[in-house]
Amino acid sequence: MLRLVQEIWIYNPLEPSNLSNEKRITNHESQTPLEVKTMKKLSQTQSIPSKTIGVLALQGAFREHRHILERLGVGVREVRLPADLEGISGLIIPGGESTTMAKLMMDYQLKQPIRDFAAHGGAIWGTCAGAILLAKDIENQVDAHISTASDQPRLELMHTRVRRNAFGRQVDSFQASLEIVGMDQPFKAIFIRAPVFLEVGDAVQVLSRVGDQIVLAREGKLLASSFHPELTGDPRVHQYFLDMTLEP
Amino acid sequence: MLRTMENQALENQVATLQIKTGFAEMFKGGVIMDVVSPEQARIAQAAGATAVMALERVPADIRRDGGVARMSDPQMIKGILAAVSIPVMAKVRIGHFVEAQILQALGVDFIDESEVLTPADEAFHIDKQAFKVPYVCGAKNLGEALRRIGEGAAMIRTKGEAGTGNVVEAVRHARTILGEIRAIASKPLEELMTVARDLQAPYELVLYIHKHGKLPVVNMAAGGIATPADAALMMQLGLDGVFVGSGIFKSDNPEKRARAIVKAVTHYNNPDILAEVSEDLGEPMVGINLDTLELKERLATRGW
């Protein structure tokens, strides 16, 4: 019983012990002292800090992303309608059910505004279902009954071809220690009915693999992970994304 | 206690508690729909369901037909597994761990140890930690929720009163659970062992509630939700997502109602959108007033 409780505690993103990343935050501040200072000043007088990351909140694990971003000191806005995109400097598309999110994205006319956001240099990160929505291409699954596989609405932004549920059903979900390009220490990653990137375009940088399967990739200001950094409390991929939003 | 969750540090582990509860997080802000055929499963997926619950009869029909309600025919479940790409859940009788072994072998993504089926064991629930597949269980109050989590449940839902189309019991259970959580969060530490005794709940989980002010797993609404407004009500009360059983396919226009409930759960705090999606949905399921139900007809009294 004790072990069970400890495990539950481990994954809780609110747990301060999971977010002992003060050093990285300090580094981040020293790189952009002016902007951070301005943000702090503003946040004392206004309710919205000048740097705000949007989290698509149509469905799924958006709250976990929110918690980690808030620990890193950035403002967060939940995005459900096109107007919510106004003024954000980055957008995270969370894990959840990609067919549900795709449907709500189309029903509430979010596709084009998100594409416009990317076209104007906005950074976007998709985790799991979010990575599927970012892809140009979704593999048409062998089972012909699955009509939603290839014609599923998506953002078609990133030059990737994804396979959904690439490792199998829920009983095949797993956790693994990942080597990620640019990170000294391995990253504990949780794969839940996870997709993989079967093919990537020339401009896509592969940042991590499981075996020979691509699970983390970047193209310009687009980032896609087939695992869930929002569930483990380790903020390094979130920090990486925040740094991306600051790039010109 | 040799469990799969032993030696967390090892690589490429499967079926850890973190994977199970993490999967449950993916259903938040979504709607899980009861379906009885591959055709209904496709309609549910097209409407935006985050998962389908495969069963032979929806709770309203189980109520009407009487008799013993059991796990569904594996052939029917396989048909639904092949029909959709979204996760598929299925129900087992309380305490019937062999039905659960069968569902796990079929590749079902989540098991509901459900009071809607006729209980197989009047004293003991399933040891859910022993399974690779995660479990969702119903609860009327916090003690019951924590006992199920102690047994290994990765998701909790209110029991409500399934098959009635009446949201009153789901509201009662949600208010009870959330109220008890708020009460524990405000108590001093030295009172918590007594709280654990009174709730008949594991002490460590009471400590977790005290520290975090919420359940350690996803907390969904179920049992009597029939309209978009019902679904948004449960979300505003503070639950994470919604199960809709008989409410969709027992209504006039299942497709339209399903889509409306999906939108209502996403935009639960936006009355303009709620008004728009509630419009012209046709007749909802007829519904049953709870005071016409005798105690023995109440499904929520099953399990402890």
Coordinates of C-alpha atoms in Angstrom, one line a residue, chain B residues 14 89 153 209 221:
Chain B
V14 CA 4.7 -2.2 -18.7
M89 CA -13.7 -0.4 -22.3
A153 CA -8.3 1.2 -9.6
I209 CA -6.1 13.7 -0.1
A221 CA -19.2 11.4 -13.6

